[in-house]
Short mmCIF file of C-alpha atoms in Angstrom, two decimals:
data_model
loop_
_atom_site.label_atom_id
_atom_site.label_comp_id
_atom_site.label_asym_id
_atom_site.label_seq_id
_atom_site.Cartn_x
_atom_site.Cartn_y
_atom_site.Cartn_z
CA MET A 1 -52.91 -23.97 2.88
CA SER A 2 -51.13 -20.75 2.22
CA GLN A 3 -49.77 -19.99 -1.21
CA ALA A 4 -46.52 -18.07 -1.75
CA LEU A 5 -47.05 -14.71 -3.38
CA PRO A 6 -45.13 -14.16 -6.64
CA LEU A 7 -42.28 -11.68 -6.49
CA PRO A 8 -42.87 -8.38 -8.26
CA ALA A 9 -41.22 -8.11 -11.64
CA PHE A 10 -38.69 -5.49 -10.46
CA ALA A 11 -37.54 -7.44 -7.40
CA LEU A 12 -33.84 -8.41 -7.48
CA PRO A 13 -32.68 -11.73 -6.02
CA SER A 14 -30.81 -11.35 -2.76
CA ILE A 15 -27.07 -12.12 -2.73
CA THR A 16 -26.36 -15.13 -0.56
CA ALA A 17 -23.14 -15.96 1.28
CA GLY A 18 -22.40 -18.58 -1.38
CA ASP A 19 -22.79 -16.00 -4.14
CA ARG A 20 -20.44 -13.65 -2.27
CA SER A 21 -17.82 -16.39 -1.91
CA ARG A 22 -18.06 -17.29 -5.58
CA LEU A 23 -17.83 -13.61 -6.55
CA GLY A 24 -14.82 -13.20 -4.27
CA ARG A 25 -12.96 -16.13 -5.85
CA VAL A 26 -13.75 -14.93 -9.38
CA THR A 27 -12.61 -11.40 -8.52
CA VAL A 28 -9.30 -12.67 -7.13
CA GLY A 29 -8.74 -14.67 -10.32
CA VAL A 30 -9.56 -11.71 -12.55
CA LEU A 31 -7.29 -9.41 -10.54
CA ALA A 32 -4.43 -11.91 -10.85
CA ALA A 33 -4.82 -11.67 -14.63
CA VAL A 34 -4.96 -7.86 -14.41
CA LEU A 35 -1.74 -7.82 -12.39
CA LEU A 36 -0.02 -10.00 -14.98
CA GLY A 37 -1.07 -7.55 -17.70
CA ALA A 38 0.16 -4.59 -15.62
CA MET A 39 3.52 -6.32 -15.11
CA ILE A 40 3.92 -6.88 -18.85
CA LEU A 41 2.98 -3.23 -19.50
CA SER A 42 5.53 -2.07 -16.93
CA MET A 43 8.28 -4.18 -18.53
CA THR A 44 7.56 -2.90 -22.05
CA THR A 45 6.98 0.80 -21.28
CA GLY A 46 9.69 3.42 -20.95
CA ALA A 47 11.43 6.37 -22.54
CA SER A 48 14.44 4.31 -23.75
CA GLY A 49 12.46 2.22 -26.25
CA ALA A 50 14.24 -0.95 -25.11
CA SER A 51 12.50 -4.07 -26.37
CA ALA A 52 11.50 -6.56 -23.68
CA ALA A 53 10.60 -9.07 -26.41
CA ALA A 54 14.18 -9.00 -27.74
CA VAL A 55 15.56 -9.61 -24.26
CA ILE A 56 13.16 -12.50 -23.66
CA LYS A 57 14.19 -14.03 -26.98
CA ALA A 58 17.84 -13.72 -25.94
CA TRP A 59 17.04 -15.51 -22.66
CA PHE A 60 15.68 -18.43 -24.67
CA GLY A 61 18.76 -18.64 -26.91
CA PHE A 62 17.66 -16.69 -29.98
CA ALA A 63 20.63 -14.79 -31.44
CA PRO A 64 20.03 -10.99 -31.51
CA GLU A 65 20.16 -9.19 -34.85
CA ASN A 66 22.06 -6.23 -33.38
CA GLU A 67 24.34 -7.32 -30.57
CA ALA A 68 25.11 -3.82 -29.29
CA GLN A 69 21.44 -2.91 -29.13
CA ALA A 70 20.66 -6.24 -27.47
CA LEU A 71 23.21 -5.53 -24.74
CA ARG A 72 21.69 -2.09 -24.17
CA ASP A 73 18.16 -3.52 -24.03
CA TYR A 74 19.31 -6.20 -21.60
CA ALA A 75 20.83 -3.57 -19.31
CA VAL A 76 17.66 -1.45 -19.41
CA ILE A 77 15.30 -4.36 -18.85
CA TYR A 78 17.30 -6.24 -16.20
CA ASN A 79 18.81 -3.33 -14.24
CA ILE A 80 16.02 -0.73 -14.49
CA ARG A 81 12.60 -2.01 -15.53
CA LEU A 82 12.59 -5.41 -13.80
CA PRO A 83 13.54 -4.12 -10.31
CA ARG A 84 11.19 -1.16 -10.81
CA MET A 85 8.32 -3.47 -11.70
CA LEU A 86 8.98 -5.79 -8.74
CA LEU A 87 9.30 -2.84 -6.34
CA GLY A 88 6.01 -1.42 -7.67
CA VAL A 89 4.25 -4.73 -7.03
CA LEU A 90 5.61 -4.93 -3.48
CA ILE A 91 4.88 -1.32 -2.56
CA GLY A 92 1.41 -1.26 -4.12
CA ALA A 93 0.42 -4.43 -2.30
CA ALA A 94 1.95 -3.19 0.97
CA LEU A 95 0.18 0.20 0.94
CA ALA A 96 -3.20 -1.24 -0.07
CA VAL A 97 -3.12 -4.06 2.50
CA SER A 98 -1.96 -1.63 5.20
CA GLY A 99 -5.04 0.50 4.55
CA LEU A 100 -7.32 -2.52 4.69
CA LEU A 101 -5.78 -3.72 7.97
CA MET A 102 -6.15 -0.29 9.59
CA GLN A 103 -9.76 0.03 8.47
CA GLY A 104 -10.50 -3.42 9.89
CA LEU A 105 -8.67 -2.74 13.15
CA PHE A 106 -10.27 0.66 13.75
CA ARG A 107 -13.57 -0.46 12.19
CA ASN A 108 -13.51 2.79 10.31
CA PRO A 109 -13.62 3.46 6.55
CA LEU A 110 -11.36 6.54 6.81
CA ALA A 111 -8.37 4.83 8.40
CA ASP A 112 -5.38 4.97 6.08
CA PRO A 113 -1.66 5.12 6.89
CA GLY A 114 -1.25 8.31 4.87
CA LEU A 115 -4.31 10.02 6.31
CA VAL A 116 -3.83 9.36 10.03
CA GLY A 117 -0.11 10.13 10.30
CA VAL A 118 1.48 6.67 10.11
CA SER A 119 3.18 7.44 6.79
CA ALA A 120 4.40 10.78 8.23
CA GLY A 121 5.99 8.92 11.14
CA ALA A 122 7.62 6.44 8.77
CA SER A 123 8.87 9.35 6.63
CA LEU A 124 10.37 10.99 9.71
CA GLY A 125 12.39 7.87 10.47
CA ALA A 126 13.63 7.68 6.87
CA VAL A 127 14.47 11.40 6.63
CA GLY A 128 16.36 11.20 9.93
CA ILE A 129 18.62 8.51 8.49
CA ILE A 130 19.08 10.32 5.15
CA VAL A 131 20.11 13.59 6.83
CA LEU A 132 21.94 12.34 9.92
CA GLY A 133 23.12 8.95 8.68
CA THR A 134 26.65 10.20 7.96
CA THR A 135 27.07 12.27 11.14
CA MET A 136 25.15 11.71 14.40
CA LEU A 137 23.68 8.35 13.39
CA ALA A 138 26.77 7.04 11.59
CA PRO A 139 27.35 4.19 14.13
CA LEU A 140 23.75 3.00 13.67
CA THR A 141 24.11 3.12 9.89
CA ALA A 142 27.35 1.15 10.05
CA LEU A 143 25.73 -1.45 12.32
CA LEU A 144 22.55 -2.06 10.30
CA GLY A 145 23.96 -1.62 6.80
CA ILE A 146 21.48 -1.60 3.90
CA TYR A 147 18.58 -2.25 6.29
CA THR A 148 19.07 1.03 8.23
CA LEU A 149 16.60 3.11 6.21
CA GLN A 150 13.89 0.44 6.24
CA LEU A 151 14.23 -0.27 9.96
CA ALA A 152 14.21 3.44 10.86
CA SER A 153 11.08 3.94 8.79
CA PHE A 154 9.49 0.86 10.37
CA VAL A 155 10.19 2.16 13.88
CA GLY A 156 8.76 5.58 12.98
CA GLY A 157 5.57 4.00 11.61
CA LEU A 158 5.28 1.63 14.59
CA ILE A 159 5.56 4.42 17.17
CA THR A 160 2.99 6.63 15.45
CA THR A 161 0.55 3.70 15.06
CA PHE A 162 0.79 2.86 18.76
CA ILE A 163 0.28 6.50 19.76
CA LEU A 164 -2.71 6.80 17.43
CA TYR A 165 -4.29 3.64 18.76
CA ARG A 166 -3.77 4.60 22.41
CA VAL A 167 -5.19 8.09 21.93
CA ALA A 168 -8.18 7.14 19.78
CA THR A 169 -9.35 3.97 21.54
CA ARG A 170 -11.23 3.87 24.84
CA SER A 171 -12.81 0.69 26.27
CA GLY A 172 -12.36 -1.07 22.95
CA GLN A 173 -14.17 1.64 21.00
CA THR A 174 -12.47 3.99 18.54
CA ALA A 175 -13.93 7.45 18.13
CA VAL A 176 -13.80 8.64 14.53
CA ALA A 177 -13.27 12.30 15.35
CA THR A 178 -10.55 11.51 17.90
CA MET A 179 -8.78 9.21 15.46
CA LEU A 180 -8.74 11.76 12.64
CA LEU A 181 -7.75 14.68 14.89
CA ALA A 182 -5.05 12.59 16.57
CA GLY A 183 -3.81 11.55 13.13
CA ILE A 184 -3.65 15.18 12.02
CA ALA A 185 -1.76 16.14 15.19
CA ILE A 186 0.69 13.24 14.89
CA GLY A 187 1.22 13.96 11.20
CA ALA A 188 1.80 17.66 11.92
CA LEU A 189 4.28 16.90 14.70
CA ALA A 190 6.17 14.43 12.53
CA GLY A 191 6.09 16.96 9.68
CA ALA A 192 7.53 19.66 11.96
CA VAL A 193 10.47 17.49 13.01
CA THR A 194 10.96 16.44 9.39
CA GLY A 195 10.99 20.14 8.46
CA VAL A 196 13.81 20.78 10.95
CA LEU A 197 15.82 17.92 9.43
CA VAL A 198 15.20 19.25 5.92
CA TYR A 199 16.33 22.71 7.09
CA VAL A 200 19.73 21.39 8.20
CA ALA A 201 20.16 19.13 5.15
CA THR A 202 22.82 19.83 2.54
CA ASP A 203 21.89 21.00 -0.96
CA ALA A 204 22.31 17.49 -2.40
CA GLN A 205 20.24 15.96 0.40
CA LEU A 206 17.60 18.65 -0.03
CA ARG A 207 17.13 17.83 -3.70
CA ASP A 208 16.86 14.11 -2.96
CA LEU A 209 14.36 14.72 -0.14
CA THR A 210 12.18 16.96 -2.31
CA PHE A 211 11.66 14.30 -5.00
CA TRP A 212 11.54 11.49 -2.43
CA GLY A 213 8.72 13.27 -0.59
CA LEU A 214 6.55 13.32 -3.73
CA GLY A 215 6.90 9.56 -4.13
CA SER A 216 8.66 7.77 -6.94
CA LEU A 217 9.89 4.37 -8.10
CA SER A 218 12.66 5.89 -10.22
CA GLY A 219 15.45 4.84 -7.85
CA ALA A 220 14.46 1.17 -7.87
CA ASN A 221 17.35 -1.29 -7.92
CA TRP A 222 18.15 -4.77 -6.66
CA THR A 223 19.69 -3.44 -3.43
CA LYS A 224 16.41 -1.71 -2.46
CA ILE A 225 14.47 -4.86 -3.24
CA ALA A 226 16.85 -6.92 -1.10
CA ALA A 227 16.43 -4.45 1.78
CA SER A 228 12.66 -3.88 1.64
CA GLY A 229 11.31 -6.98 -0.08
CA PRO A 230 11.72 -9.44 2.83
CA ILE A 231 10.09 -7.02 5.30
CA ILE A 232 7.11 -6.36 3.02
CA LEU A 233 6.69 -10.05 2.16
CA LEU A 234 6.73 -11.01 5.85
CA ALA A 235 4.10 -8.36 6.61
CA LEU A 236 1.89 -9.53 3.72
CA LEU A 237 2.31 -13.16 4.78
CA ALA A 238 1.32 -12.29 8.35
CA SER A 239 -1.72 -10.37 7.12
CA ALA A 240 -2.97 -13.51 5.34
CA PHE A 241 -3.57 -15.06 8.78
CA LEU A 242 -5.58 -12.06 10.02
CA ALA A 243 -8.62 -12.45 7.75
CA LYS A 244 -10.85 -14.42 10.14
CA GLY A 245 -9.88 -12.19 13.05
CA LEU A 246 -10.72 -9.05 11.06
CA ASN A 247 -14.12 -10.53 10.19
CA ALA A 248 -14.75 -11.14 13.88
CA MET A 249 -13.52 -7.65 14.83
CA THR A 250 -16.18 -6.07 12.62
CA LEU A 251 -18.71 -7.32 15.21
CA GLY A 252 -16.86 -5.57 18.05
CA GLU A 253 -14.01 -6.56 20.33
CA ALA A 254 -16.24 -8.22 22.94
CA THR A 255 -17.93 -10.41 20.33
CA ALA A 256 -14.58 -11.20 18.74
CA ALA A 257 -13.26 -12.34 22.13
CA HIS A 258 -16.33 -14.59 22.59
CA LEU A 259 -15.60 -16.09 19.15
CA GLY A 260 -12.11 -17.08 20.33
CA VAL A 261 -10.01 -14.23 18.95
CA PRO A 262 -7.14 -13.24 21.32
CA VAL A 263 -7.99 -9.56 20.90
CA GLN A 264 -4.93 -7.91 22.43
CA ARG A 265 -2.46 -10.17 20.66
CA PHE A 266 -4.41 -9.79 17.43
CA LYS A 267 -4.29 -5.98 17.64
CA LEU A 268 -0.56 -6.04 18.37
CA LEU A 269 0.15 -8.30 15.38
CA THR A 270 -2.00 -6.12 13.11
CA ILE A 271 -0.25 -2.92 14.20
CA VAL A 272 3.20 -4.45 13.68
CA ALA A 273 2.19 -5.71 10.21
CA VAL A 274 0.89 -2.25 9.23
CA ALA A 275 4.00 -0.49 10.54
CA ALA A 276 6.36 -2.96 8.82
CA ALA A 277 4.61 -2.81 5.44
CA THR A 278 4.17 0.98 5.50
CA GLY A 279 7.64 1.68 6.86
CA ALA A 280 9.44 -0.51 4.33
CA ALA A 281 7.37 0.92 1.46
CA VAL A 282 7.83 4.56 2.48
CA ALA A 283 11.57 4.07 2.99
CA VAL A 284 12.18 3.19 -0.67
CA SER A 285 9.39 5.06 -2.45
CA GLY A 286 8.67 8.19 -0.40
CA GLY A 287 5.18 9.51 0.21
CA ILE A 288 2.64 7.72 -2.02
CA GLY A 289 -0.81 8.51 -0.68
CA PHE A 290 -4.39 7.28 -1.12
CA VAL A 291 -3.57 3.74 -2.33
CA GLY A 292 -4.64 2.38 1.05
CA ILE A 293 -8.03 4.07 0.95
CA VAL A 294 -8.99 3.82 -2.73
CA VAL A 295 -8.25 0.14 -3.34
CA PRO A 296 -9.98 -1.48 -0.30
CA HIS A 297 -13.14 0.64 -0.69
CA LEU A 298 -13.43 -0.12 -4.38
CA LEU A 299 -13.21 -3.84 -3.67
CA ARG A 300 -15.70 -3.69 -0.79
CA LEU A 301 -18.23 -2.29 -3.23
CA ILE A 302 -17.67 -5.30 -5.51
CA ILE A 303 -17.16 -8.34 -3.27
CA GLY A 304 -18.39 -7.21 0.14
CA PRO A 305 -16.65 -7.13 3.53
CA ASP A 306 -15.31 -10.72 3.81
CA HIS A 307 -11.59 -10.30 4.51
CA ARG A 308 -10.81 -13.84 3.30
CA TYR A 309 -11.25 -12.50 -0.22
CA LEU A 310 -10.62 -8.81 0.44
CA LEU A 311 -7.02 -9.36 1.56
CA PRO A 312 -5.70 -11.16 -1.56
CA ALA A 313 -7.87 -9.01 -3.85
CA THR A 314 -6.56 -5.83 -2.20
CA ALA A 315 -2.94 -6.94 -2.57
CA LEU A 316 -3.45 -7.76 -6.27
CA LEU A 317 -5.35 -4.57 -7.12
CA GLY A 318 -2.96 -2.39 -5.08
CA ALA A 319 0.00 -3.78 -7.00
CA SER A 320 -1.78 -3.32 -10.36
CA PHE A 321 -2.90 0.21 -9.46
CA LEU A 322 0.64 1.34 -8.62
CA LEU A 323 2.14 -0.24 -11.74
CA LEU A 324 -0.44 1.49 -13.95
CA ALA A 325 0.11 4.82 -12.15
CA ASP A 326 3.86 4.38 -12.64
CA ALA A 327 3.37 3.69 -16.36
CA ILE A 328 1.40 6.95 -16.63
CA CYS A 329 4.16 8.84 -14.79
CA ARG A 330 6.80 7.54 -17.20
CA THR A 331 4.92 8.26 -20.41
CA ILE A 332 2.72 11.34 -19.89
CA VAL A 333 5.68 13.80 -19.97
CA ALA A 334 8.34 11.52 -21.55
CA PRO A 335 11.31 11.64 -21.60
CA ALA A 336 10.84 13.37 -18.21
CA GLU A 337 8.96 11.65 -15.38
CA LEU A 338 6.25 12.78 -12.95
CA PRO A 339 6.43 11.77 -9.27
CA ILE A 340 3.98 8.92 -8.77
CA GLY A 341 2.49 10.56 -5.66
CA ILE A 342 0.94 13.21 -7.93
CA ILE A 343 -0.98 10.59 -9.93
CA THR A 344 -2.23 8.65 -6.88
CA ALA A 345 -3.30 11.90 -5.21
CA ALA A 346 -5.13 13.03 -8.38
CA ILE A 347 -7.11 9.78 -8.33
CA GLY A 348 -7.42 9.32 -4.58
CA GLY A 349 -8.44 12.88 -3.68
CA PRO A 350 -11.78 12.85 -5.57
CA PHE A 351 -12.43 9.29 -4.38
CA PHE A 352 -11.90 10.33 -0.77
CA LEU A 353 -14.35 13.23 -1.20
CA TRP A 354 -16.85 10.75 -2.65
CA ILE A 355 -16.51 8.59 0.47
CA LEU A 356 -17.08 11.60 2.71
CA LEU A 357 -20.20 12.65 0.78
CA HIS A 358 -21.74 9.18 0.80
CA ARG A 359 -20.89 8.24 4.39
CA ARG A 360 -21.49 11.51 6.21
CA SER A 361 -24.13 9.94 8.43
CA ALA A 362 -21.78 7.13 9.48
CA ILE A 363 -18.89 9.46 10.39
CA ALA A 364 -20.86 12.37 11.81
CA TRP A 365 -19.44 14.09 14.90
#
């Protein structure tokens, strides 16, 4: 009778599927608490010094000590900080989930809406409306109302995503080099057309476009939430049903089809969800890069590749990440404010280089 050999003292126990699932659930719970803390920080941080606690007390019927100051605090909290916080949650979740969906669809760790030109296409649609919305495109603006900017950005992101997918994918396989080069070409082309529009813009439009291009939540208001929120929420809701399909797609399209995934319909739904989330986010916040590549990779290192837990965890961490970056932007040079795209790029750039250095063998060409 054979006897099992004892494990060496330095051997680590292997992580089972049950351990991964438990870790995934715990991580989602912890990230929900982190998001709540980030939301409270966002509501209580700002150059005005308005007290969120005083406003909350007023909501519950406590009489304010200084009525004039209470009215000012209420205006700051309700009209500025609350919509800004909600918009940050929506945009952070949208950008992070878009990156995760693209990486799952392309089965590539470098896929990100900002990196492969999708954000540039969405920006082109938004800039076209900003510059031409009162002249050539005035009938379209009058027809679509407050949704014009979001829909134009969505269409721009959708077209660039389709072009990227068609160029980079052959026989169900996506070549990394082709995808990145096609993304660079699409981004450059969209940037060239955007440059023409910027050239013909008025001085007022030019100033708005400059700050919009760096990314910011400073213009958040209830109208922007009403215009972008439903589109982003629908895209996030649709992505919740893509987890099992993304898990199957990691094994290849042929295997996914054998497992019962309607591959073509699944790819179409994923592309539309990415374009809708990215387009609506870019339309109201401008160019905020690297959220879609930093957040999903960080979570894969912690909880593994199971999209059933990656999707909600990515949405929660993406929202928290953007709120914390926004808090830094508002306080680091107060009373002025840095564009949020500078902070996300400062964090995401080194992280992207780290990915390249540690995965060179996997993305060699």
